[in-house]
Amino acid sequence: MFRKILFWMHLAAGLTTGVVILIMSVTGTILMYEKQIVAYADRQEAERWTAGKDASAWPLGIEEIIANARTTSGSLPTSITLRAHNSEPWTIAVSGGGSLLVDGNSGRILGPQAAGTRAFFRTVTDWHRWLGNRDNRATARMITGASNVAFLFLVTSGLYLWFPRKWKWQNVRAVLFFRGGLSGKARDFNWHNVTGFWCCLPLFFVVLSGVVISYPWASNLVYAVNGVQPPAQGKGKAKGGEGKQRPSAVRGEIDLTGINGLVVQAKKQVPEWKSISFSIPASEQRQIVFNVDVGNGGQPQKRSTLTMNRATGEMIRWETFTDQDAGRQARSWLRFVHTGEYYGLAGQTIAGIASAGGAFLVWTGLALAYRRLRAWQSRNRW
């Protein structure tokens, strides 16, 4: 009886939220290698801007680069990201949106980032988060959040329903491996069960983290489970718990005094750095915070923050991932296990395959439901 009730709940949840889950799964698969594709597009764009130009130009300091970015864009620069590898261009974000590419060798302002690639992924992200409805995000977020909860139920209940009633190898094999020569209901049943089993574990964490991202109460629960007081909403806590800085230069005139020396110190703090980013300070700011990354940009365990006194150049605070409390570490892990980035390229691949599996589960599940409906209509036809 329990299995029967669970099955009908499973079916009802799938029919109610299937379309939304399908959209989130397909878009999640498309976003699998977003970071790498965008970085490649930026390199190609930078090569296009530097083609035929003198690469032996005298390297500019950070202060001069930021000043040139303001002149070029006509807007206040808000943040800058330096990259250790010479083939990867630096980026400067400016107020009002948009970013400029910078030649990391000479410091020359090259031009805008690859806008087409970013626009494509921005559109896909809008569909993933808000079903493409930017103008009514609150309602869309409510729908996607509820669908994430339903998806989590589908994954966990599906695993229970996967277990054969009788544990014989013949029964287990039918739901463990893809079988050829099947058609109709038997084929859809086989595909649905096999995909569900092999994608179950990564899909569970992808969807669980999606629930945490969707709801503040779920995020607070992560802190509570780890014995930590949740941070106050909207008070220095970046969206998603990544610890990102909010651009500060838009509040007033920027002050570039001493930045060159501070950047040199940040590089010395972590000689193996791959990227260093910081918000360009407004004139009234007395401190500057550097985000130093030795990973791929989506691995919080490889990221540290260095807070320095702008006037004296002294280090105020140095914080690594292990210095954070258990709640912040767990929250950051959930944020980046959602995309798989926490575990590098392999993690992204697994998360992307799991998302594709989620889309396949919806498709085969709806097909099975349709066949069940047709069979019921046939039995009840006068």
Short mmCIF file of C-alpha atoms in Angstrom, two decimals:
data_model
loop_
_atom_site.label_atom_id
_atom_site.label_comp_id
_atom_site.label_asym_id
_atom_site.label_seq_id
_atom_site.Cartn_x
_atom_site.Cartn_y
_atom_site.Cartn_z
CA MET A 1 0.00 0.00 0.00
CA PHE A 2 2.84 2.40 0.87
CA ARG A 3 4.52 1.72 -2.46
CA LYS A 4 1.25 2.32 -4.30
CA ILE A 5 0.60 5.62 -2.52
CA LEU A 6 4.21 6.73 -3.14
CA PHE A 7 3.90 5.85 -6.82
CA TRP A 8 0.81 8.01 -7.29
CA MET A 9 2.43 10.88 -5.41
CA HIS A 10 5.49 10.44 -7.63
CA LEU A 11 3.33 10.50 -10.74
CA ALA A 12 1.32 13.54 -9.59
CA ALA A 13 4.47 15.51 -8.74
CA GLY A 14 5.98 14.67 -12.13
CA LEU A 15 2.89 15.68 -14.07
CA THR A 16 2.50 18.93 -12.11
CA THR A 17 6.09 20.17 -12.37
CA GLY A 18 7.43 18.16 -15.32
CA VAL A 19 7.60 21.00 -17.82
CA VAL A 20 9.41 23.33 -15.40
CA ILE A 21 11.85 20.59 -14.39
CA LEU A 22 12.47 19.85 -18.07
CA ILE A 23 13.34 23.51 -18.72
CA MET A 24 15.67 23.69 -15.71
CA SER A 25 17.34 20.39 -16.66
CA VAL A 26 17.91 21.31 -20.31
CA THR A 27 19.24 24.77 -19.46
CA GLY A 28 21.40 23.28 -16.70
CA THR A 29 22.97 20.96 -19.27
CA ILE A 30 23.64 23.86 -21.64
CA LEU A 31 25.32 25.80 -18.81
CA MET A 32 27.63 22.85 -18.01
CA TYR A 33 30.78 24.39 -19.52
CA GLU A 34 29.72 28.03 -19.46
CA LYS A 35 32.85 29.21 -17.64
CA GLN A 36 35.23 27.51 -20.07
CA ILE A 37 33.31 28.63 -23.16
CA VAL A 38 33.16 32.25 -22.00
CA ALA A 39 36.88 32.22 -21.18
CA TYR A 40 37.64 30.81 -24.64
CA ALA A 41 35.46 33.47 -26.29
CA ASP A 42 37.31 36.18 -24.36
CA ARG A 43 40.67 34.81 -25.49
CA GLN A 44 39.50 34.78 -29.08
CA GLU A 45 38.20 38.32 -28.76
CA ALA A 46 41.47 39.46 -27.18
CA GLU A 47 43.47 37.87 -30.01
CA ARG A 48 41.30 39.70 -32.51
CA TRP A 49 41.96 43.04 -30.82
CA THR A 50 45.73 42.45 -30.53
CA ALA A 51 46.20 41.15 -34.09
CA GLY A 52 48.82 43.20 -35.92
CA LYS A 53 49.66 45.34 -32.87
CA ASP A 54 53.01 45.70 -31.15
CA ALA A 55 53.15 43.16 -28.31
CA SER A 56 56.35 44.65 -26.85
CA ALA A 57 54.67 47.73 -25.41
CA TRP A 58 55.90 48.78 -21.98
CA PRO A 59 53.61 47.22 -19.35
CA LEU A 60 51.34 49.66 -17.56
CA GLY A 61 50.63 49.71 -13.85
CA ILE A 62 47.21 48.83 -12.42
CA GLU A 63 46.46 52.46 -11.64
CA GLU A 64 47.14 53.51 -15.24
CA ILE A 65 45.08 50.60 -16.61
CA ILE A 66 42.05 51.53 -14.52
CA ALA A 67 42.39 55.20 -15.47
CA ASN A 68 42.57 54.26 -19.16
CA ALA A 69 39.48 52.05 -18.76
CA ARG A 70 37.55 55.02 -17.43
CA THR A 71 38.62 57.15 -20.36
CA THR A 72 37.82 54.44 -22.87
CA SER A 73 34.38 53.53 -21.50
CA GLY A 74 33.31 56.94 -20.20
CA SER A 75 32.05 55.18 -17.05
CA LEU A 76 33.43 54.49 -13.61
CA PRO A 77 35.29 51.17 -13.41
CA THR A 78 33.88 49.07 -10.57
CA SER A 79 36.12 46.01 -10.39
CA ILE A 80 39.10 44.38 -12.05
CA THR A 81 40.23 40.77 -12.44
CA LEU A 82 43.90 39.98 -13.07
CA ARG A 83 44.95 36.61 -14.45
CA ALA A 84 48.34 34.97 -14.04
CA HIS A 85 48.44 33.23 -17.42
CA ASN A 86 49.59 35.57 -20.16
CA SER A 87 47.18 34.09 -22.71
CA GLU A 88 44.15 35.02 -20.60
CA PRO A 89 43.03 38.66 -20.80
CA TRP A 90 42.21 40.67 -17.71
CA THR A 91 38.74 42.15 -17.33
CA ILE A 92 37.48 45.44 -15.96
CA ALA A 93 33.80 45.85 -15.11
CA VAL A 94 32.31 49.32 -15.49
CA SER A 95 29.22 50.90 -14.00
CA GLY A 96 26.07 50.49 -16.05
CA GLY A 97 27.02 46.96 -17.07
CA GLY A 98 29.56 45.56 -19.46
CA SER A 99 33.27 44.79 -19.16
CA LEU A 100 36.46 45.62 -20.99
CA LEU A 101 39.24 43.23 -21.97
CA VAL A 102 42.78 44.16 -21.01
CA ASP A 103 46.00 42.78 -22.46
CA GLY A 104 47.72 41.25 -19.43
CA ASN A 105 51.17 41.70 -20.99
CA SER A 106 51.05 45.40 -21.88
CA GLY A 107 48.02 46.59 -19.90
CA ARG A 108 46.48 47.99 -23.10
CA ILE A 109 42.68 48.31 -23.13
CA LEU A 110 41.55 46.05 -25.96
CA GLY A 111 37.78 46.45 -26.17
CA PRO A 112 34.52 44.94 -24.93
CA GLN A 113 34.25 41.32 -23.89
CA ALA A 114 32.67 38.72 -26.18
CA ALA A 115 29.14 40.10 -25.93
CA GLY A 116 27.38 37.49 -28.05
CA THR A 117 28.57 34.54 -25.98
CA ARG A 118 27.64 36.24 -22.72
CA ALA A 119 24.24 37.27 -24.05
CA PHE A 120 23.52 33.67 -25.01
CA PHE A 121 24.42 32.28 -21.59
CA ARG A 122 22.61 35.14 -19.86
CA THR A 123 19.44 34.17 -21.72
CA VAL A 124 19.91 30.50 -20.83
CA THR A 125 20.50 31.47 -17.18
CA ASP A 126 17.31 33.57 -17.19
CA TRP A 127 15.36 30.52 -18.32
CA HIS A 128 17.11 28.31 -15.76
CA ARG A 129 16.37 30.66 -12.85
CA TRP A 130 13.23 32.55 -13.84
CA LEU A 131 11.80 30.66 -16.84
CA GLY A 132 12.86 33.60 -18.99
CA ASN A 133 10.65 36.02 -17.04
CA ARG A 134 13.01 38.74 -15.85
CA ASP A 135 10.16 41.21 -15.33
CA ASN A 136 8.41 39.02 -12.77
CA ARG A 137 11.23 37.24 -11.03
CA ALA A 138 9.41 36.79 -7.71
CA THR A 139 6.65 34.69 -9.26
CA ALA A 140 9.07 32.77 -11.48
CA ARG A 141 11.36 32.07 -8.52
CA MET A 142 8.39 30.77 -6.56
CA ILE A 143 7.56 28.35 -9.39
CA THR A 144 11.14 27.15 -9.90
CA GLY A 145 11.66 26.83 -6.14
CA ALA A 146 8.55 24.69 -5.71
CA SER A 147 9.62 22.63 -8.72
CA ASN A 148 13.03 22.06 -7.14
CA VAL A 149 11.35 20.72 -4.01
CA ALA A 150 9.13 18.48 -6.15
CA PHE A 151 12.18 17.33 -8.12
CA LEU A 152 13.94 16.40 -4.87
CA PHE A 153 10.91 14.31 -3.92
CA LEU A 154 10.89 12.69 -7.36
CA VAL A 155 14.56 11.74 -7.07
CA THR A 156 14.26 10.22 -3.60
CA SER A 157 10.91 8.51 -4.16
CA GLY A 158 12.09 7.31 -7.57
CA LEU A 159 15.02 5.52 -5.96
CA TYR A 160 12.63 3.68 -3.63
CA LEU A 161 10.32 2.78 -6.50
CA TRP A 162 13.32 1.57 -8.51
CA PHE A 163 13.94 -1.35 -6.17
CA PRO A 164 12.33 -4.50 -7.65
CA ARG A 165 9.65 -6.18 -5.57
CA LYS A 166 11.52 -9.47 -5.95
CA TRP A 167 15.30 -9.45 -5.79
CA LYS A 168 16.24 -11.65 -8.69
CA TRP A 169 19.06 -10.87 -11.10
CA GLN A 170 16.64 -10.91 -14.01
CA ASN A 171 14.50 -8.23 -12.33
CA VAL A 172 17.48 -6.11 -11.28
CA ARG A 173 19.09 -6.31 -14.72
CA ALA A 174 15.88 -5.01 -16.31
CA VAL A 175 16.20 -1.72 -14.40
CA LEU A 176 19.99 -1.53 -14.19
CA PHE A 177 21.13 -1.67 -17.82
CA PHE A 178 19.75 -0.37 -21.11
CA ARG A 179 18.23 -3.12 -23.21
CA GLY A 180 17.92 -3.25 -26.96
CA GLY A 181 14.98 -4.48 -28.96
CA LEU A 182 12.36 -2.86 -26.73
CA SER A 183 9.59 -0.53 -27.83
CA GLY A 184 6.63 1.30 -26.40
CA LYS A 185 6.00 1.06 -22.69
CA ALA A 186 8.74 -1.52 -22.06
CA ARG A 187 11.36 0.74 -23.69
CA ASP A 188 10.24 3.86 -21.79
CA PHE A 189 10.14 1.90 -18.53
CA ASN A 190 13.66 0.58 -19.07
CA TRP A 191 15.08 3.97 -20.05
CA HIS A 192 13.35 5.74 -17.16
CA ASN A 193 14.59 3.31 -14.52
CA VAL A 194 18.13 2.91 -15.80
CA THR A 195 18.64 6.67 -16.18
CA GLY A 196 17.15 7.29 -12.76
CA PHE A 197 19.44 4.79 -11.06
CA TRP A 198 22.73 5.94 -12.60
CA CYS A 199 21.94 9.66 -12.25
CA CYS A 200 20.33 9.41 -8.84
CA LEU A 201 23.29 10.33 -6.60
CA PRO A 202 24.67 13.36 -8.49
CA LEU A 203 21.14 14.50 -9.33
CA PHE A 204 20.22 14.36 -5.64
CA PHE A 205 22.98 16.84 -4.73
CA VAL A 206 22.31 19.06 -7.75
CA VAL A 207 18.62 19.33 -6.82
CA LEU A 208 19.22 19.56 -3.05
CA SER A 209 21.59 22.47 -3.60
CA GLY A 210 18.99 24.01 -5.92
CA VAL A 211 16.49 23.96 -3.05
CA VAL A 212 19.02 25.64 -0.76
CA ILE A 213 19.65 28.33 -3.38
CA SER A 214 15.91 28.82 -3.93
CA TYR A 215 14.81 29.35 -0.32
CA PRO A 216 16.35 31.46 2.49
CA TRP A 217 14.92 29.05 5.07
CA ALA A 218 16.78 26.18 3.42
CA SER A 219 19.99 28.21 3.36
CA ASN A 220 19.53 29.11 7.04
CA LEU A 221 18.95 25.44 7.81
CA VAL A 222 22.41 24.64 6.42
CA TYR A 223 23.94 27.03 8.95
CA ALA A 224 21.74 25.73 11.77
CA VAL A 225 22.64 22.09 11.08
CA ASN A 226 26.30 23.06 11.39
CA GLY A 227 25.68 24.87 14.67
CA VAL A 228 26.20 28.35 13.24
CA GLN A 229 23.96 31.39 13.42
CA PRO A 230 22.75 32.24 9.89
CA PRO A 231 24.00 35.63 8.62
CA ALA A 232 21.48 38.46 8.48
CA GLN A 233 19.92 38.71 5.05
CA GLY A 234 21.20 41.62 2.97
CA LYS A 235 24.01 42.57 5.37
CA GLY A 236 27.25 41.86 3.63
CA LYS A 237 26.17 38.43 2.45
CA ALA A 238 26.51 38.01 -1.26
CA LYS A 239 23.87 36.16 -3.17
CA GLY A 240 24.60 32.47 -3.23
CA GLY A 241 26.96 32.72 -0.25
CA GLU A 242 30.08 33.01 -2.39
CA GLY A 243 31.44 36.02 -0.50
CA LYS A 244 31.65 38.27 -3.55
CA GLN A 245 32.18 41.97 -3.12
CA ARG A 246 29.68 44.52 -4.22
CA PRO A 247 31.19 47.17 -6.52
CA SER A 248 31.82 50.26 -4.48
CA ALA A 249 33.20 52.70 -7.01
CA VAL A 250 29.71 53.57 -8.25
CA ARG A 251 29.08 55.43 -4.99
CA GLY A 252 31.55 58.16 -5.78
CA GLU A 253 34.87 59.09 -7.37
CA ILE A 254 37.44 56.33 -7.49
CA ASP A 255 40.78 56.73 -5.76
CA LEU A 256 43.68 54.80 -7.28
CA THR A 257 46.35 55.90 -4.83
CA GLY A 258 48.63 53.05 -3.75
CA ILE A 259 46.82 50.30 -5.64
CA ASN A 260 49.94 49.20 -7.56
CA GLY A 261 51.82 48.41 -4.35
CA LEU A 262 48.86 46.64 -2.78
CA VAL A 263 48.45 44.39 -5.82
CA VAL A 264 52.15 43.46 -5.63
CA GLN A 265 51.67 42.46 -1.99
CA ALA A 266 48.58 40.39 -2.87
CA LYS A 267 50.59 38.50 -5.49
CA LYS A 268 53.35 37.81 -2.98
CA GLN A 269 50.84 36.54 -0.43
CA VAL A 270 49.92 33.66 -2.79
CA PRO A 271 52.69 33.11 -5.36
CA GLU A 272 50.66 30.35 -7.09
CA TRP A 273 47.68 32.64 -7.72
CA LYS A 274 45.68 32.19 -10.92
CA SER A 275 43.42 35.21 -10.61
CA ILE A 276 43.13 38.22 -8.33
CA SER A 277 40.03 40.38 -8.30
CA PHE A 278 38.98 43.38 -6.26
CA SER A 279 36.42 46.15 -6.25
CA ILE A 280 37.95 49.46 -7.25
CA PRO A 281 37.71 51.61 -4.11
CA ALA A 282 35.79 54.84 -3.80
CA SER A 283 37.64 57.82 -2.37
CA GLU A 284 36.19 57.39 1.12
CA GLN A 285 37.23 53.77 1.52
CA ARG A 286 40.08 53.01 3.92
CA GLN A 287 40.35 49.29 3.16
CA ILE A 288 40.59 47.21 0.04
CA VAL A 289 39.74 43.50 -0.22
CA PHE A 290 41.47 41.21 -2.70
CA ASN A 291 39.96 37.87 -3.73
CA VAL A 292 42.88 35.57 -4.51
CA ASP A 293 42.03 32.39 -6.41
CA VAL A 294 44.26 29.40 -7.16
CA GLY A 295 41.43 27.35 -8.71
CA ASN A 296 39.06 27.64 -11.64
CA GLY A 297 36.96 30.46 -10.20
CA GLY A 298 34.22 28.14 -8.95
CA GLN A 299 36.12 26.39 -6.17
CA PRO A 300 35.64 28.27 -2.88
CA GLN A 301 38.09 25.92 -1.14
CA LYS A 302 40.83 27.39 -3.34
CA ARG A 303 39.90 31.02 -2.77
CA SER A 304 41.12 33.41 -0.08
CA THR A 305 40.50 37.04 0.81
CA LEU A 306 43.15 39.57 1.76
CA THR A 307 42.05 42.80 3.44
CA MET A 308 44.60 45.59 3.46
CA ASN A 309 44.90 49.10 4.84
CA ARG A 310 45.13 51.47 1.91
CA ALA A 311 46.99 54.16 3.82
CA THR A 312 49.72 52.02 5.40
CA GLY A 313 49.73 48.96 3.12
CA GLU A 314 49.45 46.70 6.15
CA MET A 315 47.53 43.45 6.08
CA ILE A 316 44.39 43.67 8.20
CA ARG A 317 42.98 40.20 7.66
CA TRP A 318 43.84 37.06 5.73
CA GLU A 319 41.04 34.50 5.44
CA THR A 320 41.16 31.14 3.71
CA PHE A 321 38.31 28.68 3.19
CA THR A 322 39.34 26.67 6.26
CA ASP A 323 39.17 29.81 8.40
CA GLN A 324 35.44 30.12 7.71
CA ASP A 325 32.91 28.56 10.07
CA ALA A 326 31.31 25.23 9.21
CA GLY A 327 28.08 26.90 8.09
CA ARG A 328 29.77 29.11 5.51
CA GLN A 329 31.85 26.22 4.23
CA ALA A 330 28.78 23.99 3.82
CA ARG A 331 26.81 26.78 2.15
CA SER A 332 29.63 27.49 -0.30
CA TRP A 333 29.99 23.78 -1.03
CA LEU A 334 26.29 23.50 -1.85
CA ARG A 335 26.41 26.57 -4.06
CA PHE A 336 29.19 25.18 -6.23
CA VAL A 337 28.21 21.52 -6.11
CA HIS A 338 25.05 22.66 -7.87
CA THR A 339 27.12 23.40 -10.96
CA GLY A 340 29.75 20.77 -10.16
CA GLU A 341 32.48 23.45 -10.23
CA TYR A 342 33.59 22.58 -6.71
CA TYR A 343 35.19 19.42 -8.11
CA GLY A 344 36.64 21.02 -11.21
CA LEU A 345 36.04 19.96 -14.79
CA ALA A 346 35.09 16.41 -13.76
CA GLY A 347 32.47 17.77 -11.36
CA GLN A 348 31.01 20.05 -14.03
CA THR A 349 30.78 17.12 -16.42
CA ILE A 350 29.02 14.90 -13.88
CA ALA A 351 26.58 17.67 -12.93
CA GLY A 352 25.86 18.35 -16.60
CA ILE A 353 25.26 14.68 -17.38
CA ALA A 354 22.98 14.45 -14.33
CA SER A 355 21.01 17.46 -15.61
CA ALA A 356 20.68 15.80 -19.01
CA GLY A 357 19.52 12.68 -17.19
CA GLY A 358 16.91 14.78 -15.40
CA ALA A 359 15.55 15.98 -18.73
CA PHE A 360 15.47 12.38 -19.99
CA LEU A 361 13.63 11.27 -16.85
CA VAL A 362 10.95 13.90 -17.42
CA TRP A 363 10.56 12.89 -21.06
CA THR A 364 10.26 9.16 -20.37
CA GLY A 365 8.12 9.78 -17.29
CA LEU A 366 5.63 11.85 -19.24
CA ALA A 367 5.62 9.20 -21.98
CA LEU A 368 4.81 6.49 -19.43
CA ALA A 369 2.04 8.65 -17.94
CA TYR A 370 0.57 9.21 -21.39
CA ARG A 371 0.61 5.48 -22.14
CA ARG A 372 -1.08 4.82 -18.79
CA LEU A 373 -3.78 7.36 -19.63
CA ARG A 374 -4.39 5.82 -23.05
CA ALA A 375 -4.65 2.34 -21.51
CA TRP A 376 -7.12 3.62 -18.91
CA GLN A 377 -9.25 5.24 -21.63
CA SER A 378 -9.27 2.00 -23.59
CA ARG A 379 -10.42 -0.01 -20.58
CA ASN A 380 -13.20 2.46 -19.80
CA ARG A 381 -14.46 2.99 -23.35
CA TRP A 382 -18.13 2.07 -23.78
#
